[in-house]
């Protein structure tokens, strides 16, 4: 199903590109969405994907082009929407919860797929709207159910704090407190280097190289998850304690050009 979505994504990008080059007009989302039944006639395998999932693919293309036009008008580096390579399309969305996708106890019911056992780590609150399935680089599958719910604000607080991020310490607060830098990448750097050396020795296109690449991906994923979890915990603690939080305005992109410190800066997120 992901590969069919990838094919439709590329086909839609190509169609919009050709329409502009040949007719000097923009093919909007509604036009590309109306082409789906015609494409199904030529490519029957598209029928194996729920119609709303396919419509969402064309919407993603439309959003990519809107972002491109917005950057062009702003004078920024536009970055024309690119085609997706084989195996590089990793998510699909069911836009309407209940009709084609829903959670039933410990099962996820998906149209065109069936019942899938899941680990529901958090109960769904509010009114569910969409269901997005995503595949990680290591082959893990995640489901995100977005829902409308009423926010519960924290109690008002006049306490304020300034945060100075750094490398020796992850952050130093204006009251003198310091948050240690966990250096997750540095911890796994040797294991990553060893896995990458083994990967480089395998011949391209072989099953052994595919397995080695998965090992490298798992190490990168582990580092990223630890880093994200740490950042979320620390930010949650600051939000719980203070009503006003001030950060220095840093040019991270420029700082990463310093090759002596780039690895440490990226590791500190």
Short mmCIF file of N, CA, C and O in Angstrom, two decimals, residues 98-197:
data_model
loop_
_atom_site.label_atom_id
_atom_site.label_comp_id
_atom_site.label_asym_id
_atom_site.label_seq_id
_atom_site.Cartn_x
_atom_site.Cartn_y
_atom_site.Cartn_z
N UNK A 98 -13.24 6.19 12.05
CA UNK A 98 -14.52 5.51 12.21
C UNK A 98 -15.00 4.83 10.96
O UNK A 98 -15.44 3.68 10.99
N UNK A 99 -14.93 5.51 9.82
CA UNK A 99 -15.44 4.92 8.58
C UNK A 99 -14.48 3.90 7.99
O UNK A 99 -14.89 2.82 7.57
N UNK A 100 -13.21 4.24 7.96
CA UNK A 100 -12.22 3.34 7.36
C UNK A 100 -11.14 2.90 8.34
O UNK A 100 -10.40 1.97 8.05
N UNK A 101 -11.05 3.57 9.47
CA UNK A 101 -10.02 3.23 10.46
C UNK A 101 -10.55 3.56 11.85
O UNK A 101 -11.11 4.63 12.06
N UNK A 102 -10.34 2.63 12.76
CA UNK A 102 -10.79 2.87 14.13
C UNK A 102 -10.05 1.91 15.07
O UNK A 102 -9.53 0.88 14.64
N UNK A 103 -10.02 2.30 16.33
CA UNK A 103 -9.42 1.46 17.36
C UNK A 103 -10.53 0.75 18.11
O UNK A 103 -11.48 1.37 18.58
N UNK A 104 -10.40 -0.57 18.20
CA UNK A 104 -11.39 -1.39 18.90
C UNK A 104 -10.66 -2.25 19.92
O UNK A 104 -10.14 -3.32 19.60
N UNK A 105 -10.61 -1.76 21.16
CA UNK A 105 -9.88 -2.47 22.20
C UNK A 105 -8.39 -2.49 21.90
O UNK A 105 -7.75 -1.44 21.81
N UNK A 106 -7.84 -3.68 21.71
CA UNK A 106 -6.42 -3.81 21.39
C UNK A 106 -6.20 -4.10 19.91
O UNK A 106 -5.14 -4.59 19.52
N UNK A 107 -7.21 -3.77 19.10
CA UNK A 107 -7.11 -3.98 17.67
C UNK A 107 -7.28 -2.67 16.92
O UNK A 107 -8.05 -1.80 17.35
N UNK A 108 -6.56 -2.53 15.83
CA UNK A 108 -6.73 -1.40 14.93
C UNK A 108 -7.40 -1.93 13.67
O UNK A 108 -6.85 -2.80 12.98
N UNK A 109 -8.61 -1.45 13.39
CA UNK A 109 -9.38 -1.91 12.24
C UNK A 109 -9.12 -0.95 11.08
O UNK A 109 -9.44 0.24 11.18
N UNK A 110 -8.54 -1.46 10.00
CA UNK A 110 -8.18 -0.64 8.85
C UNK A 110 -8.82 -1.21 7.59
O UNK A 110 -8.75 -2.41 7.34
N UNK A 111 -9.44 -0.33 6.81
CA UNK A 111 -10.02 -0.75 5.54
C UNK A 111 -8.92 -1.20 4.60
O UNK A 111 -7.84 -0.61 4.55
N UNK A 112 -9.18 -2.27 3.86
CA UNK A 112 -8.25 -2.87 2.89
C UNK A 112 -7.11 -3.62 3.55
O UNK A 112 -6.26 -4.19 2.87
N UNK A 113 -7.04 -3.58 4.90
CA UNK A 113 -5.98 -4.29 5.61
C UNK A 113 -6.56 -5.33 6.55
O UNK A 113 -6.19 -6.49 6.53
N UNK A 114 -7.50 -4.90 7.40
CA UNK A 114 -8.11 -5.81 8.37
C UNK A 114 -7.80 -5.41 9.79
O UNK A 114 -7.54 -4.23 10.08
N UNK A 115 -7.82 -6.37 10.69
CA UNK A 115 -7.58 -6.13 12.11
C UNK A 115 -6.11 -6.34 12.43
O UNK A 115 -5.55 -7.39 12.13
N UNK A 116 -5.51 -5.34 13.06
CA UNK A 116 -4.08 -5.40 13.40
C UNK A 116 -3.93 -5.26 14.91
O UNK A 116 -4.39 -4.27 15.48
N UNK A 117 -3.31 -6.23 15.59
CA UNK A 117 -3.07 -6.09 17.04
C UNK A 117 -2.14 -4.91 17.30
O UNK A 117 -1.15 -4.73 16.59
N UNK A 118 -2.45 -4.13 18.31
CA UNK A 118 -1.62 -2.96 18.63
C UNK A 118 -1.35 -2.92 20.12
O UNK A 118 -2.03 -3.56 20.93
N UNK A 119 -0.33 -2.14 20.49
CA UNK A 119 -0.06 -1.81 21.89
C UNK A 119 -0.54 -0.39 22.09
O UNK A 119 0.09 0.56 21.64
N UNK A 120 -1.68 -0.24 22.76
CA UNK A 120 -2.27 1.08 22.97
C UNK A 120 -1.67 1.67 24.24
O UNK A 120 -2.12 1.37 25.34
N UNK A 121 -0.65 2.50 24.08
CA UNK A 121 0.07 3.00 25.26
C UNK A 121 -0.65 4.16 25.91
O UNK A 121 -0.29 4.58 27.01
N UNK A 122 -1.69 4.69 25.25
CA UNK A 122 -2.38 5.87 25.78
C UNK A 122 -3.81 5.87 25.27
O UNK A 122 -4.05 5.68 24.07
N UNK A 123 -4.76 6.04 26.15
CA UNK A 123 -6.17 6.03 25.75
C UNK A 123 -6.49 7.26 24.91
O UNK A 123 -5.89 8.32 25.08
N UNK A 124 -7.43 7.11 23.99
CA UNK A 124 -7.81 8.20 23.09
C UNK A 124 -8.79 9.12 23.82
O UNK A 124 -9.83 8.69 24.31
N UNK A 125 -8.44 10.39 23.89
CA UNK A 125 -9.29 11.38 24.54
C UNK A 125 -9.85 12.33 23.49
O UNK A 125 -9.20 12.64 22.50
N UNK A 126 -11.06 12.82 23.73
CA UNK A 126 -11.66 13.76 22.79
C UNK A 126 -12.31 13.05 21.62
O UNK A 126 -12.68 11.87 21.70
N UNK A 127 -12.46 13.77 20.51
CA UNK A 127 -13.11 13.25 19.31
C UNK A 127 -12.04 12.89 18.27
O UNK A 127 -11.41 13.78 17.70
N UNK A 128 -11.84 11.59 18.01
CA UNK A 128 -10.82 11.19 17.02
C UNK A 128 -11.18 11.70 15.63
O UNK A 128 -12.34 11.70 15.23
N UNK A 129 -10.16 12.14 14.88
CA UNK A 129 -10.38 12.70 13.55
C UNK A 129 -9.65 11.91 12.45
O UNK A 129 -10.26 11.52 11.47
N UNK A 130 -8.36 11.73 12.60
CA UNK A 130 -7.58 11.05 11.56
C UNK A 130 -6.71 9.96 12.17
O UNK A 130 -6.42 9.96 13.38
N UNK A 131 -6.28 9.03 11.31
CA UNK A 131 -5.38 7.96 11.71
C UNK A 131 -4.22 7.91 10.71
O UNK A 131 -4.44 7.78 9.51
N UNK A 132 -3.00 8.05 11.22
CA UNK A 132 -1.82 8.03 10.36
C UNK A 132 -0.93 6.86 10.74
O UNK A 132 -0.57 6.70 11.91
N UNK A 133 -0.57 6.04 9.76
CA UNK A 133 0.35 4.94 9.96
C UNK A 133 1.71 5.35 9.41
O UNK A 133 1.81 5.88 8.31
N UNK A 134 2.76 5.12 10.20
CA UNK A 134 4.10 5.48 9.77
C UNK A 134 5.07 4.35 10.06
O UNK A 134 4.93 3.63 11.05
N UNK A 135 6.04 4.20 9.17
CA UNK A 135 7.04 3.15 9.29
C UNK A 135 8.40 3.78 9.55
O UNK A 135 8.82 4.70 8.84
N UNK A 136 9.08 3.32 10.57
CA UNK A 136 10.41 3.87 10.88
C UNK A 136 11.46 3.24 9.98
O UNK A 136 11.19 2.27 9.26
N UNK A 137 12.67 3.78 10.04
CA UNK A 137 13.76 3.27 9.20
C UNK A 137 14.13 1.84 9.57
O UNK A 137 14.69 1.10 8.75
N UNK A 138 13.80 1.43 10.79
CA UNK A 138 14.13 0.07 11.24
C UNK A 138 12.97 -0.89 11.06
O UNK A 138 13.03 -2.03 11.52
N UNK A 139 11.90 -0.45 10.41
CA UNK A 139 10.77 -1.34 10.13
C UNK A 139 9.70 -1.36 11.19
O UNK A 139 8.76 -2.15 11.10
N UNK A 140 9.80 -0.53 12.22
CA UNK A 140 8.75 -0.46 13.24
C UNK A 140 7.57 0.35 12.70
O UNK A 140 7.75 1.29 11.93
N UNK A 141 6.37 -0.03 13.12
CA UNK A 141 5.17 0.67 12.68
C UNK A 141 4.53 1.40 13.85
O UNK A 141 4.42 0.85 14.95
N UNK A 142 4.11 2.63 13.60
CA UNK A 142 3.45 3.45 14.62
C UNK A 142 2.14 3.98 14.08
O UNK A 142 2.00 4.22 12.88
N UNK A 143 1.19 4.16 14.97
CA UNK A 143 -0.12 4.71 14.60
C UNK A 143 -0.36 5.96 15.43
O UNK A 143 -0.21 5.93 16.66
N UNK A 144 -0.70 7.05 14.76
CA UNK A 144 -1.00 8.30 15.44
C UNK A 144 -2.47 8.64 15.18
O UNK A 144 -2.86 8.84 14.03
N UNK A 145 -3.26 8.70 16.22
CA UNK A 145 -4.66 9.09 16.12
C UNK A 145 -4.78 10.52 16.61
O UNK A 145 -4.52 10.81 17.79
N UNK A 146 -5.13 11.43 15.73
CA UNK A 146 -5.30 12.83 16.13
C UNK A 146 -6.75 13.04 16.54
O UNK A 146 -7.67 12.48 15.94
N UNK A 147 -6.95 13.82 17.59
CA UNK A 147 -8.30 14.03 18.13
C UNK A 147 -8.48 15.47 18.56
O UNK A 147 -7.51 16.14 18.93
N UNK A 148 -9.70 15.93 18.51
CA UNK A 148 -10.04 17.26 19.02
C UNK A 148 -10.41 17.14 20.49
O UNK A 148 -11.24 16.33 20.87
N UNK A 149 -9.79 17.96 21.32
CA UNK A 149 -10.05 17.91 22.75
C UNK A 149 -9.85 19.29 23.34
O UNK A 149 -9.17 20.14 22.75
N UNK A 150 -10.43 19.53 24.47
CA UNK A 150 -10.28 20.81 25.14
C UNK A 150 -8.99 20.82 25.95
O UNK A 150 -8.72 19.90 26.74
N UNK A 151 -8.17 21.85 25.74
CA UNK A 151 -6.93 21.94 26.47
C UNK A 151 -7.15 22.29 27.93
O UNK A 151 -8.13 22.93 28.30
N UNK A 152 -6.24 21.83 28.77
CA UNK A 152 -6.30 22.11 30.21
C UNK A 152 -5.07 22.94 30.56
O UNK A 152 -3.98 22.38 30.78
N UNK A 153 -5.20 24.27 30.61
CA UNK A 153 -4.02 25.11 30.88
C UNK A 153 -3.53 24.96 32.32
O UNK A 153 -4.32 24.64 33.23
N UNK A 154 -2.25 25.17 32.50
CA UNK A 154 -1.69 25.16 33.84
C UNK A 154 -2.09 26.43 34.58
O UNK A 154 -2.52 27.41 33.98
N UNK A 155 -1.93 26.40 35.88
CA UNK A 155 -2.25 27.58 36.69
C UNK A 155 -1.31 28.72 36.33
O UNK A 155 -0.12 28.50 36.08
N UNK A 156 -1.81 29.96 36.27
CA UNK A 156 -0.95 31.10 35.92
C UNK A 156 0.21 31.24 36.90
O UNK A 156 0.08 30.98 38.10
N UNK A 157 1.37 31.61 36.36
CA UNK A 157 2.56 31.77 37.19
C UNK A 157 3.36 32.97 36.70
O UNK A 157 3.56 33.15 35.50
N UNK A 158 3.80 33.82 37.64
CA UNK A 158 4.59 35.00 37.29
C UNK A 158 6.08 34.73 37.36
O UNK A 158 6.90 35.61 37.06
N UNK A 159 6.46 33.51 37.75
CA UNK A 159 7.88 33.18 37.85
C UNK A 159 8.50 33.13 36.46
O UNK A 159 7.90 32.64 35.50
N UNK A 160 9.73 33.64 36.35
CA UNK A 160 10.41 33.70 35.06
C UNK A 160 11.81 33.09 35.19
O UNK A 160 12.40 33.09 36.27
N UNK A 161 12.31 32.59 34.07
CA UNK A 161 13.64 31.98 34.07
C UNK A 161 14.27 32.20 32.69
O UNK A 161 13.58 32.24 31.67
N UNK A 162 15.57 32.36 32.69
CA UNK A 162 16.32 32.44 31.43
C UNK A 162 17.12 31.17 31.26
O UNK A 162 17.66 30.62 32.23
N UNK A 163 17.21 30.68 30.02
CA UNK A 163 17.89 29.42 29.74
C UNK A 163 19.03 29.67 28.77
O UNK A 163 18.81 30.21 27.68
N UNK A 164 20.24 29.29 29.17
CA UNK A 164 21.42 29.42 28.32
C UNK A 164 21.87 28.02 27.95
O UNK A 164 22.38 27.28 28.79
N UNK A 165 21.66 27.63 26.69
CA UNK A 165 22.05 26.29 26.26
C UNK A 165 23.53 26.27 25.94
O UNK A 165 24.12 27.29 25.58
N UNK A 166 24.16 25.11 26.10
CA UNK A 166 25.59 25.02 25.87
C UNK A 166 26.02 23.60 25.58
O UNK A 166 25.20 22.72 25.33
N UNK A 167 27.32 23.37 25.64
CA UNK A 167 27.88 22.05 25.35
C UNK A 167 28.43 21.38 26.61
O UNK A 167 28.25 20.19 26.81
N UNK A 168 29.13 22.14 27.45
CA UNK A 168 29.62 21.57 28.71
C UNK A 168 28.44 21.13 29.55
O UNK A 168 28.42 20.02 30.11
N UNK A 169 27.43 21.99 29.66
CA UNK A 169 26.15 21.65 30.29
C UNK A 169 25.06 21.78 29.24
O UNK A 169 25.13 22.66 28.37
N UNK A 170 24.08 20.90 29.30
CA UNK A 170 22.99 20.97 28.32
C UNK A 170 22.31 22.33 28.39
O UNK A 170 22.00 22.93 27.37
N UNK A 171 22.12 22.83 29.62
CA UNK A 171 21.53 24.15 29.80
C UNK A 171 21.90 24.68 31.18
O UNK A 171 22.07 23.92 32.13
N UNK A 172 22.04 26.00 31.26
CA UNK A 172 22.29 26.67 32.53
C UNK A 172 21.17 27.68 32.74
O UNK A 172 20.94 28.54 31.88
N UNK A 173 20.47 27.57 33.88
CA UNK A 173 19.37 28.48 34.17
C UNK A 173 19.88 29.74 34.83
O UNK A 173 20.95 29.76 35.43
N UNK A 174 19.10 30.79 34.72
CA UNK A 174 19.51 32.08 35.27
C UNK A 174 19.57 32.08 36.79
O UNK A 174 20.16 32.97 37.40
N UNK A 175 18.96 31.08 37.43
CA UNK A 175 19.04 30.97 38.90
C UNK A 175 20.25 30.15 39.34
O UNK A 175 20.40 29.86 40.52
N UNK A 176 21.09 29.75 38.39
CA UNK A 176 22.31 29.03 38.72
C UNK A 176 22.23 27.53 38.53
O UNK A 176 23.26 26.84 38.56
N UNK A 177 21.06 26.99 38.33
CA UNK A 177 20.92 25.54 38.14
C UNK A 177 21.51 25.13 36.79
O UNK A 177 21.46 25.87 35.81
N UNK A 178 22.05 23.93 36.76
CA UNK A 178 22.61 23.38 35.53
C UNK A 178 21.98 22.04 35.21
O UNK A 178 21.70 21.24 36.11
N UNK A 179 21.76 21.80 33.92
CA UNK A 179 21.24 20.52 33.44
C UNK A 179 22.38 19.83 32.71
O UNK A 179 22.94 20.36 31.75
N UNK A 180 22.77 18.66 33.18
CA UNK A 180 23.91 17.95 32.60
C UNK A 180 23.63 17.55 31.15
O UNK A 180 22.50 17.22 30.78
N UNK A 181 24.67 17.56 30.36
CA UNK A 181 24.57 17.14 28.95
C UNK A 181 24.75 15.63 28.87
O UNK A 181 25.82 15.11 29.20
N UNK A 182 23.72 14.89 28.45
CA UNK A 182 23.84 13.42 28.44
C UNK A 182 24.75 12.87 27.35
O UNK A 182 25.23 11.76 27.45
N UNK A 183 24.97 13.62 26.27
CA UNK A 183 25.86 13.21 25.17
C UNK A 183 25.52 11.80 24.66
O UNK A 183 26.35 10.87 24.68
N UNK A 184 24.30 11.63 24.18
CA UNK A 184 23.84 10.32 23.74
C UNK A 184 24.62 9.80 22.54
O UNK A 184 24.92 8.61 22.46
N UNK A 185 24.97 10.69 21.61
CA UNK A 185 25.72 10.24 20.44
C UNK A 185 27.11 9.76 20.84
O UNK A 185 27.60 8.75 20.32
N UNK A 186 27.75 10.49 21.74
CA UNK A 186 29.09 10.11 22.16
C UNK A 186 29.09 8.74 22.83
O UNK A 186 30.06 7.98 22.72
N UNK A 187 27.99 8.42 23.54
CA UNK A 187 27.91 7.12 24.21
C UNK A 187 27.93 5.97 23.20
O UNK A 187 28.57 4.94 23.44
N UNK A 188 27.23 6.15 22.10
CA UNK A 188 27.09 5.06 21.12
C UNK A 188 28.00 5.26 19.91
O UNK A 188 27.86 4.55 18.92
N UNK A 189 28.93 6.20 19.99
CA UNK A 189 29.76 6.51 18.82
C UNK A 189 30.62 5.32 18.41
O UNK A 189 30.76 5.02 17.22
N UNK A 190 31.19 4.62 19.35
CA UNK A 190 32.03 3.47 19.02
C UNK A 190 31.22 2.35 18.40
O UNK A 190 31.64 1.73 17.42
N UNK A 191 30.04 2.09 18.98
CA UNK A 191 29.18 1.04 18.43
C UNK A 191 28.71 1.40 17.02
O UNK A 191 28.64 0.54 16.13
N UNK A 192 28.42 2.68 16.80
CA UNK A 192 28.00 3.13 15.48
C UNK A 192 29.13 3.00 14.47
O UNK A 192 28.92 2.53 13.33
N UNK A 193 30.34 3.38 14.87
CA UNK A 193 31.50 3.29 13.96
C UNK A 193 31.76 1.82 13.59
O UNK A 193 32.07 1.51 12.43
N UNK A 194 31.64 0.94 14.56
CA UNK A 194 31.86 -0.49 14.31
C UNK A 194 30.82 -1.02 13.32
O UNK A 194 31.15 -1.76 12.38
N UNK A 195 29.54 -0.63 13.53
CA UNK A 195 28.47 -1.09 12.64
C UNK A 195 28.65 -0.52 11.23
O UNK A 195 28.39 -1.22 10.24
N UNK A 196 29.10 0.72 11.13
CA UNK A 196 29.31 1.33 9.81
C UNK A 196 30.49 0.70 9.07
O UNK A 196 30.46 0.56 7.85
N UNK A 197 31.52 0.30 9.81
CA UNK A 197 32.65 -0.38 9.17
C UNK A 197 32.21 -1.73 8.59
O UNK A 197 32.60 -2.09 7.47
#
